[in-house]
PDB file of C-alpha atoms in Angstrom:
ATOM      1  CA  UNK A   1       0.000   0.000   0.000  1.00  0.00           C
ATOM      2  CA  UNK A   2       0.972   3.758  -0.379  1.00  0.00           C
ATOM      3  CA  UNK A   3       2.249   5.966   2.317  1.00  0.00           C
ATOM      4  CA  UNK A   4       3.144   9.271   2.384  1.00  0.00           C
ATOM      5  CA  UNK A   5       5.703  10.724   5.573  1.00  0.00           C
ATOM      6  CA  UNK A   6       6.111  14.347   6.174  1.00  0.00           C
ATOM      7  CA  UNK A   7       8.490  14.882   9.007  1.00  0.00           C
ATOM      8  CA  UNK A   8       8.287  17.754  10.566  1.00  0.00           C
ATOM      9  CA  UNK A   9       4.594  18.982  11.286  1.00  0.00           C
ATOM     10  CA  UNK A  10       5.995  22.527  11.460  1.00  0.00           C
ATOM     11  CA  UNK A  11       9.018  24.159   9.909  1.00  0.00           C
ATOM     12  CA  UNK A  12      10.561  27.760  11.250  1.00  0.00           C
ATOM     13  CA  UNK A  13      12.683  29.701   8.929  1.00  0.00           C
ATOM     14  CA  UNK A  14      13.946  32.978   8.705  1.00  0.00           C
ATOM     15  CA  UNK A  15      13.202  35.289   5.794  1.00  0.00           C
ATOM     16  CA  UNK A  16      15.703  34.544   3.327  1.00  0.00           C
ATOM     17  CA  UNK A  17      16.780  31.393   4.778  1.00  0.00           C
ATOM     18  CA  UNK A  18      16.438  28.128   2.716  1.00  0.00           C
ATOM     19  CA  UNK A  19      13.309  25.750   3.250  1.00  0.00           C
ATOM     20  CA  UNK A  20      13.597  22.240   3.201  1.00  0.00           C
ATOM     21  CA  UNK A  21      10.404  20.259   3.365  1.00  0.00           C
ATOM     22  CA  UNK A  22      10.466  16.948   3.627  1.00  0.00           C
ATOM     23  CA  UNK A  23       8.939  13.758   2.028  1.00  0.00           C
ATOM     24  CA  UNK A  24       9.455   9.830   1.606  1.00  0.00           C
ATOM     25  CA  UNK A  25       7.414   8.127   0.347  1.00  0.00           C
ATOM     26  CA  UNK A  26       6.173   3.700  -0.133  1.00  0.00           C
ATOM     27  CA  UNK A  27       4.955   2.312  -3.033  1.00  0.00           C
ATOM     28  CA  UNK A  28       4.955  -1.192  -4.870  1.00  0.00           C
ATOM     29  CA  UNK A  29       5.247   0.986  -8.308  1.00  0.00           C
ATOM     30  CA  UNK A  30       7.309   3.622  -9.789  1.00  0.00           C
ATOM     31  CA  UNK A  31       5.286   6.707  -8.219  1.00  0.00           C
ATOM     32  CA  UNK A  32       3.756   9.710  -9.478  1.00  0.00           C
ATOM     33  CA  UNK A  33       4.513  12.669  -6.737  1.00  0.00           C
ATOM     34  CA  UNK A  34       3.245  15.896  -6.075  1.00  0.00           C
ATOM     35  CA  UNK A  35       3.708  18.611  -3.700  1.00  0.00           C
ATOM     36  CA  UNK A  36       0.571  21.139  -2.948  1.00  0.00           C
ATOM     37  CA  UNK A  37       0.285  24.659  -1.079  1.00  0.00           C
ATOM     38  CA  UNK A  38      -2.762  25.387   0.852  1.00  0.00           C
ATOM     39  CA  UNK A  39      -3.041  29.217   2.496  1.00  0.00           C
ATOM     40  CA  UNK A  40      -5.336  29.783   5.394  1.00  0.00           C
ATOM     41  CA  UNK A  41      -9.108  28.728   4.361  1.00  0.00           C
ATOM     42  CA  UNK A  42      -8.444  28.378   1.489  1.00  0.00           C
ATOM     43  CA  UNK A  43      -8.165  25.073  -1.335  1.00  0.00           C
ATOM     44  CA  UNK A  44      -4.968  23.130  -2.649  1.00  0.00           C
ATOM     45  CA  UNK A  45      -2.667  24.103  -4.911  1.00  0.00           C
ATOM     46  CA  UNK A  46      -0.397  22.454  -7.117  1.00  0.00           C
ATOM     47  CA  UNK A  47       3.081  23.367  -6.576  1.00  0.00           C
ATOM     48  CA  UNK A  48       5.000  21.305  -8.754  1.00  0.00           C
ATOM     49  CA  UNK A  49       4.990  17.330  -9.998  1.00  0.00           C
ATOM     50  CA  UNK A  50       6.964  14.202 -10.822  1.00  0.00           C
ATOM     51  CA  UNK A  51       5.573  12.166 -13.142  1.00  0.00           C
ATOM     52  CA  UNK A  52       8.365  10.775 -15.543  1.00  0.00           C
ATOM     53  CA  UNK A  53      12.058  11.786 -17.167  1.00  0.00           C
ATOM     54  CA  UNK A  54      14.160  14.568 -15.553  1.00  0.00           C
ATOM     55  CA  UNK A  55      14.345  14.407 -11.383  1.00  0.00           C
ATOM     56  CA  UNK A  56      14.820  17.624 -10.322  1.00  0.00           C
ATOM     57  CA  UNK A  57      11.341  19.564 -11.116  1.00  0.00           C
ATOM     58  CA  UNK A  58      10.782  23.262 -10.737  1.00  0.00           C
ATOM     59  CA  UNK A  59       7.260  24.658  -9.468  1.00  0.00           C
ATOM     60  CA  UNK A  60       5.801  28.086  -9.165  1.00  0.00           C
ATOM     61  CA  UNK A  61       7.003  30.730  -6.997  1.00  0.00           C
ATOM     62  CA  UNK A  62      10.768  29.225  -6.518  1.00  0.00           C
ATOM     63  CA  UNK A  63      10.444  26.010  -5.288  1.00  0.00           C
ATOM     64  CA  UNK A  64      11.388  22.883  -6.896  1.00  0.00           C
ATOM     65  CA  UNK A  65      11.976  19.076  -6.125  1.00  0.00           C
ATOM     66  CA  UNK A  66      13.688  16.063  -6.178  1.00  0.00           C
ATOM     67  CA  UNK A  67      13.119  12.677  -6.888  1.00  0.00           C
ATOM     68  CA  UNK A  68      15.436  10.419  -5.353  1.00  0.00           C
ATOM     69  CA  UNK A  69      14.603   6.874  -6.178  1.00  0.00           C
ATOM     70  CA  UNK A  70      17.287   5.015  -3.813  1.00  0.00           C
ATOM     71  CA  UNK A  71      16.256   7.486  -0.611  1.00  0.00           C
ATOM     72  CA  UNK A  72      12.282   7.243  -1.575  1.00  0.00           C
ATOM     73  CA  UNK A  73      12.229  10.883  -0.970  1.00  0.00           C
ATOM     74  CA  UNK A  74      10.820  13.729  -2.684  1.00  0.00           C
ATOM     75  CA  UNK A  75      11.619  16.720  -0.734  1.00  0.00           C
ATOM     76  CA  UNK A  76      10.957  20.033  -1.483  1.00  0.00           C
ATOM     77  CA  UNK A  77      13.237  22.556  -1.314  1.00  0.00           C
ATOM     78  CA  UNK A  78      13.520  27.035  -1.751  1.00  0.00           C
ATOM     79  CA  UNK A  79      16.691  29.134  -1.658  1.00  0.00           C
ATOM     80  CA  UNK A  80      15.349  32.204   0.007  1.00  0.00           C
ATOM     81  CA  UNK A  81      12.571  31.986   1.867  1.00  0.00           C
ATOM     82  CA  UNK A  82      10.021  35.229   1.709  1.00  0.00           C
ATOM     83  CA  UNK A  83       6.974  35.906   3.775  1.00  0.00           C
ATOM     84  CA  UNK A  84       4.440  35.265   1.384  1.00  0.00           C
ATOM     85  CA  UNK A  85       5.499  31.483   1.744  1.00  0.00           C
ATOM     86  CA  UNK A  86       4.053  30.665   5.165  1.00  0.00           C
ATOM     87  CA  UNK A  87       1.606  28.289   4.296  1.00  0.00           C
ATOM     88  CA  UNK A  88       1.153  24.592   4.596  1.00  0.00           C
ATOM     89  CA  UNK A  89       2.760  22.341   2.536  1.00  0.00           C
ATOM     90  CA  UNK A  90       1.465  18.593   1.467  1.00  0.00           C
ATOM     91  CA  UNK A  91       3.474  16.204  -0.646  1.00  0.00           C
ATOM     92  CA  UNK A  92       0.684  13.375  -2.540  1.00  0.00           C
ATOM     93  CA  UNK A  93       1.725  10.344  -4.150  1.00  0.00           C
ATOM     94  CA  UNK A  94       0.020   8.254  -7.027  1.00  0.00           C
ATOM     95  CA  UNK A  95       0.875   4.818  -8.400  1.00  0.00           C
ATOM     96  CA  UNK A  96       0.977   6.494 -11.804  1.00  0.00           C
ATOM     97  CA  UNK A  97      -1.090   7.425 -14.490  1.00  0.00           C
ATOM     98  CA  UNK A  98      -3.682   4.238 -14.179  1.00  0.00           C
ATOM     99  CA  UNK A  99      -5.074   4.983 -10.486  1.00  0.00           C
ATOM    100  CA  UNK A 100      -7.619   7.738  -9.661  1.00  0.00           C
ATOM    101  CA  UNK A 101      -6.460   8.491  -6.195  1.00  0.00           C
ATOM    102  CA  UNK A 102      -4.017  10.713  -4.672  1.00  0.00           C
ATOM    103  CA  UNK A 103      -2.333   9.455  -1.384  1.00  0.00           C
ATOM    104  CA  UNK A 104      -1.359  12.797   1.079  1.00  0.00           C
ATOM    105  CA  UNK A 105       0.781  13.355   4.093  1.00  0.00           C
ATOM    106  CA  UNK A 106       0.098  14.681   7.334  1.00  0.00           C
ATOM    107  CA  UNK A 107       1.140  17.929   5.733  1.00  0.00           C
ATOM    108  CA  UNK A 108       4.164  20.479   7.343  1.00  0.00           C
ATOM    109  CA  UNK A 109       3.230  24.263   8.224  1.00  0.00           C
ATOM    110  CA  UNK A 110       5.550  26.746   7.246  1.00  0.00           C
ATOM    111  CA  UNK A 111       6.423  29.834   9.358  1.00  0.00           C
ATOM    112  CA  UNK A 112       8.849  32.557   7.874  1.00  0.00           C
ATOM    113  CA  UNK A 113       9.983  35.279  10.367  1.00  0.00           C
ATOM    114  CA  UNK A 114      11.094  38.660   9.327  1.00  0.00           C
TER     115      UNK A 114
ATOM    116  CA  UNK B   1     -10.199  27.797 -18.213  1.00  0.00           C
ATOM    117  CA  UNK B   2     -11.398  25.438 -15.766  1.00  0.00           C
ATOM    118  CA  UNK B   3     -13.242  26.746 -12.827  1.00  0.00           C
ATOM    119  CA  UNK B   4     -14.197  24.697  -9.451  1.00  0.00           C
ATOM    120  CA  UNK B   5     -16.826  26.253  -6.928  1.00  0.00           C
ATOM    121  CA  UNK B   6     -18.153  25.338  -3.789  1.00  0.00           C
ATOM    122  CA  UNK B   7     -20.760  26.621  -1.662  1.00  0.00           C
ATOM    123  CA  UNK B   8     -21.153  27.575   0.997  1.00  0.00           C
ATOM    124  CA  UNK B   9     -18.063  28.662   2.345  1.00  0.00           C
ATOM    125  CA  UNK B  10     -18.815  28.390   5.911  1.00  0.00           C
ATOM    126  CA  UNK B  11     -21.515  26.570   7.225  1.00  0.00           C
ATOM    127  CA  UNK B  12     -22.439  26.487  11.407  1.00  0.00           C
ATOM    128  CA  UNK B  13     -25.243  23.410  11.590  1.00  0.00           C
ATOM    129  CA  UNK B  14     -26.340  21.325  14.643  1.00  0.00           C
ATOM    130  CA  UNK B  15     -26.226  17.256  15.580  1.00  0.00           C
ATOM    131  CA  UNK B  16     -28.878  15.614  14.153  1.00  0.00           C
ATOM    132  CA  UNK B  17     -29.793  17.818  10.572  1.00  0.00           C
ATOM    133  CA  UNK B  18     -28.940  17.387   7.393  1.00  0.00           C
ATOM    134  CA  UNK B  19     -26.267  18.684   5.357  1.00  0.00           C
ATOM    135  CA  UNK B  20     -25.937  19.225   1.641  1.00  0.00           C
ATOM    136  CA  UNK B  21     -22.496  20.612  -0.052  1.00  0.00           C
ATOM    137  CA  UNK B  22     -22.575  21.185  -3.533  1.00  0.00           C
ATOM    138  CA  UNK B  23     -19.541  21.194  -5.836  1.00  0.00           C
ATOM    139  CA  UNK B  24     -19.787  22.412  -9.571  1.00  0.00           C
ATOM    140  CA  UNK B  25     -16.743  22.346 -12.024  1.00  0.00           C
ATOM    141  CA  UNK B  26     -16.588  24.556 -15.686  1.00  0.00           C
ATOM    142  CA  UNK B  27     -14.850  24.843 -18.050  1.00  0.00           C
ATOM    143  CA  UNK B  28     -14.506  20.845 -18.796  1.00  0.00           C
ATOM    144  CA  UNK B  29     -16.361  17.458 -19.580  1.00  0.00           C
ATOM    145  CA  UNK B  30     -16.583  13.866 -17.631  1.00  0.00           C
ATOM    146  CA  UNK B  31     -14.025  14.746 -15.126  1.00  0.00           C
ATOM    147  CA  UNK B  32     -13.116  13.050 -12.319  1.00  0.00           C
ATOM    148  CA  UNK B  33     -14.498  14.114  -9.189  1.00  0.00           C
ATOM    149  CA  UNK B  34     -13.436  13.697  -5.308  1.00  0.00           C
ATOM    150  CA  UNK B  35     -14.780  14.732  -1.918  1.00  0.00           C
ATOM    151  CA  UNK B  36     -11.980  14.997   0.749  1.00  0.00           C
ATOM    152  CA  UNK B  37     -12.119  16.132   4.185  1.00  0.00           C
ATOM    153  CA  UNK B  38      -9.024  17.776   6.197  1.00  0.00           C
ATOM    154  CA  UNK B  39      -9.214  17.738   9.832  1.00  0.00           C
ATOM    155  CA  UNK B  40      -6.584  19.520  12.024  1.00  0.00           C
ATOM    156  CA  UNK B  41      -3.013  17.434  11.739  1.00  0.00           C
ATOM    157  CA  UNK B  42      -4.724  15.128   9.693  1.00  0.00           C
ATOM    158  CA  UNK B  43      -4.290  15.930   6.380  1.00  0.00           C
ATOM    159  CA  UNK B  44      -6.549  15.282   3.278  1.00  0.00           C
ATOM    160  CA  UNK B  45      -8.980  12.242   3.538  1.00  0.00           C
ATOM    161  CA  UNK B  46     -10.421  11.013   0.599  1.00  0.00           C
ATOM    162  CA  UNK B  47     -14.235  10.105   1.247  1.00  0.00           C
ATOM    163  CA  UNK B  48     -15.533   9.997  -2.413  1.00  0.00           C
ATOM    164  CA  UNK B  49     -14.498   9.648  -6.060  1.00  0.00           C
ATOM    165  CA  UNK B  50     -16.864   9.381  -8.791  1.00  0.00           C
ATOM    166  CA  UNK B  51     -15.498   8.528 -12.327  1.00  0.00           C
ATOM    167  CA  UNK B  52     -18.847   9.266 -13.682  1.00  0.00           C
ATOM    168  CA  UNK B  53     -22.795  10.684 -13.153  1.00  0.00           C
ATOM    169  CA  UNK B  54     -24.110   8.374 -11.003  1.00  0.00           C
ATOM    170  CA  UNK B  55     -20.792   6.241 -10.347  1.00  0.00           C
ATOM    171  CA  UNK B  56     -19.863   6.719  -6.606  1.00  0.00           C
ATOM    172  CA  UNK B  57     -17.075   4.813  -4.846  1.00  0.00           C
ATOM    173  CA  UNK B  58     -16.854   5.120  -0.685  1.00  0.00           C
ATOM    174  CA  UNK B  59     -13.421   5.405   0.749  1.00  0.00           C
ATOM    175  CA  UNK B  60     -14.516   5.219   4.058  1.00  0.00           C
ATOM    176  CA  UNK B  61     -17.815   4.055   6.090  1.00  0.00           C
ATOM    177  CA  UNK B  62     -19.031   7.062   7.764  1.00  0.00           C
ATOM    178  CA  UNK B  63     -21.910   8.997   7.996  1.00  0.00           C
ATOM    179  CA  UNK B  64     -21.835  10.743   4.980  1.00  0.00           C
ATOM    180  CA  UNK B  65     -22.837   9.986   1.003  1.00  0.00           C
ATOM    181  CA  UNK B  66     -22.510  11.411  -2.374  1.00  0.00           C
ATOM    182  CA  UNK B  67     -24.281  12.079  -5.419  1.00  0.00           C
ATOM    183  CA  UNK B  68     -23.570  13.243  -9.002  1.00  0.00           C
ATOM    184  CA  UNK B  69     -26.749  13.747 -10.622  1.00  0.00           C
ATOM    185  CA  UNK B  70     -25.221  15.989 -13.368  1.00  0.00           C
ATOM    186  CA  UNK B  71     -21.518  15.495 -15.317  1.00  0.00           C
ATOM    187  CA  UNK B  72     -20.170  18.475 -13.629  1.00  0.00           C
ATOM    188  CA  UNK B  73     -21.864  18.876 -10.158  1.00  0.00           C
ATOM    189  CA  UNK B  74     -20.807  16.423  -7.231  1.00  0.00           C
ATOM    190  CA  UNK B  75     -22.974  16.425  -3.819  1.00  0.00           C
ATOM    191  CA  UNK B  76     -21.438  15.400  -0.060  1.00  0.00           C
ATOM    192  CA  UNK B  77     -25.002  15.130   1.984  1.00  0.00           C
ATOM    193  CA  UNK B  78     -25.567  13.647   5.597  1.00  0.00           C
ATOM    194  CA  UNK B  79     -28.966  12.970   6.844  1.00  0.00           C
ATOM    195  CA  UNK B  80     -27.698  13.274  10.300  1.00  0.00           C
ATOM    196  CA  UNK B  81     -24.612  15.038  11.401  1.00  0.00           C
ATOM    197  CA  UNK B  82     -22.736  14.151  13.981  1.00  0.00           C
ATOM    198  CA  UNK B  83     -20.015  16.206  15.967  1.00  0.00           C
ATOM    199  CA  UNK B  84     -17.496  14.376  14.475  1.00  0.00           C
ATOM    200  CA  UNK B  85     -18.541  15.598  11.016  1.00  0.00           C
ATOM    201  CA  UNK B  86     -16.746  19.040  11.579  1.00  0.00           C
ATOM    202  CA  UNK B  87     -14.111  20.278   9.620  1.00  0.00           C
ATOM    203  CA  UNK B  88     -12.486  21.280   6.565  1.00  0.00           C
ATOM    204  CA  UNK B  89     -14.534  19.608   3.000  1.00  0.00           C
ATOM    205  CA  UNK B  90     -12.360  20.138  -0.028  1.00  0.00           C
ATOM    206  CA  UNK B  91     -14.076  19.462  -3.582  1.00  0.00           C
ATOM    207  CA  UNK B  92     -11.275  18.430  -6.495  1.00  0.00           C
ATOM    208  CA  UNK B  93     -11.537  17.376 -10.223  1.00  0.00           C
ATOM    209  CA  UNK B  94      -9.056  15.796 -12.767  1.00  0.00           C
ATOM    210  CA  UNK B  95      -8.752  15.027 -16.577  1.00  0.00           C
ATOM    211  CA  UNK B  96      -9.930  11.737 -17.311  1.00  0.00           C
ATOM    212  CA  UNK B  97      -6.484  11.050 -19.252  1.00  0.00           C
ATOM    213  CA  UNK B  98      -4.496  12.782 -16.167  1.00  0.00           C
ATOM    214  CA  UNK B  99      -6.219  11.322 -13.251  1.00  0.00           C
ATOM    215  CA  UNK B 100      -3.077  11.185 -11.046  1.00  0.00           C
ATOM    216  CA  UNK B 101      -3.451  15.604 -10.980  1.00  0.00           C
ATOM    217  CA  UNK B 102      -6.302  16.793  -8.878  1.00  0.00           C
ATOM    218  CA  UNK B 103      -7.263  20.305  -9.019  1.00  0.00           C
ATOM    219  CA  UNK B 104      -9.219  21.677  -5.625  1.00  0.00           C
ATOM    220  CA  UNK B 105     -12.074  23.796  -4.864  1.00  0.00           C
ATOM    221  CA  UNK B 106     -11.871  26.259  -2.037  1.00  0.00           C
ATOM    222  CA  UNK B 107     -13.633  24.535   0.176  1.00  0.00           C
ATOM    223  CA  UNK B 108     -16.272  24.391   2.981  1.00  0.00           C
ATOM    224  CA  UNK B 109     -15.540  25.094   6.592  1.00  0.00           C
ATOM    225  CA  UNK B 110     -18.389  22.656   8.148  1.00  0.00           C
ATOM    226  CA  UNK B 111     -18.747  23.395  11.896  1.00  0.00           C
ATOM    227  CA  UNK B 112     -21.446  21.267  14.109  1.00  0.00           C
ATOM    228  CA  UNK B 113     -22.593  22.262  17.335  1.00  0.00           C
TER     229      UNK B 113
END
């Protein structure tokens, strides 16, 4: 079965600082993964994906990912944190294109002090 | 573009009525739709998916069901709601072809009293 582990329910960084979000992940097949943003009250959005080829993937506002097969991992990372980052952060796995469900973590709240 | 609504935003009901959230996407045809639920430190719980109108699976026993009477519109009702039914409903769709990617609503902040 898939899992998804976010360690670290909470993150602190400074502004400017880098984030490093973290994710490993289980699954019996070569894995579709995803990392999603959600702001106070507000829906899920899609950050960036791994679905096949290159394993370092870039998402909106600065952040980007790797896929490293041998670690299971997927975490996300940003140079320089800014305010407008403090959110909370959830990395979803799939067991590729043929499954209709999304498997999420726990999620990981990020704080960014001036 | 594709759009995803639902209504209400907030919602403040007591044990014991019913409840009735309503989820419309634009903008697209036969997508896949899903009903999660987030409670605090919990992440996202997947209730419902339906591949089609009138083609419900269950994730979970619970209290709750779902309906899609039309292509687009997708329906998490309760006849009874229970304490435990608070929290945080989040609608999503996806491309038949790209299932894996789920695009989400806003959502619903559902509290009972």
């Amino acid at each position: 079965a898939q899992s998804v582990t976010q360690l670290g329910s909470h993150v602190s960084v400074s502004e400017g600082a880098l984030v490093l979000l973290r994710c490993n992940y289980s699954s019996s097949v070569p894995p579709y993964l995803f990392w999603y943003v959600q702001y106070p009250n507000q829906g899920l959005q899609l950050l960036l994906k791994y679905t096949t080829g290159a394993t370092l993937v870039k998402g909106i506002n600065g952040f980007e990912a790797e896929f490293k097969k041998s670690e299971t991992s997927f975490h996300l990372t940003k140079p320089s944190a800014h305010m407008s980052d403090a959110a909370e952060y959830f990395c979803a796995v799939s067991e590729g294109r043929n499954t209709d469900k999304l498997i999420f973590g726990t999620g990981t709240r990020l704080q960014v002090f001036p | 573009s594709q759009t995803i609504h639902q209504w209400p935003a907030t919602l403040v009901q007591p044990v014991g009525s019913p409840l009735s959230l309503e989820c419309t996407v634009e903008g697209t045809s036969n997508p896949n739709l899903y009903w999660y639920r987030q409670a605090a430190g919990r992440g996202l719980q997947l209730l419902f998916y339906s591949v089609g109108i009138g083609q419900i699976s269950s994730e979970v026993p619970q209290n709750l069901s779902a309906s899609r009477p039309q292509d687009r519109q997708f329906i998490l009702s309760s006849k009874k709601l229970l304490l435990s039914d608070s929290g945080f409903y989040l609608c999503a769709w996806s491309r038949l072809a790209e299932r894996y990617e789920q695009y989400f609503g806003p959502g619903t902040r559902l509290t009972v009293t």
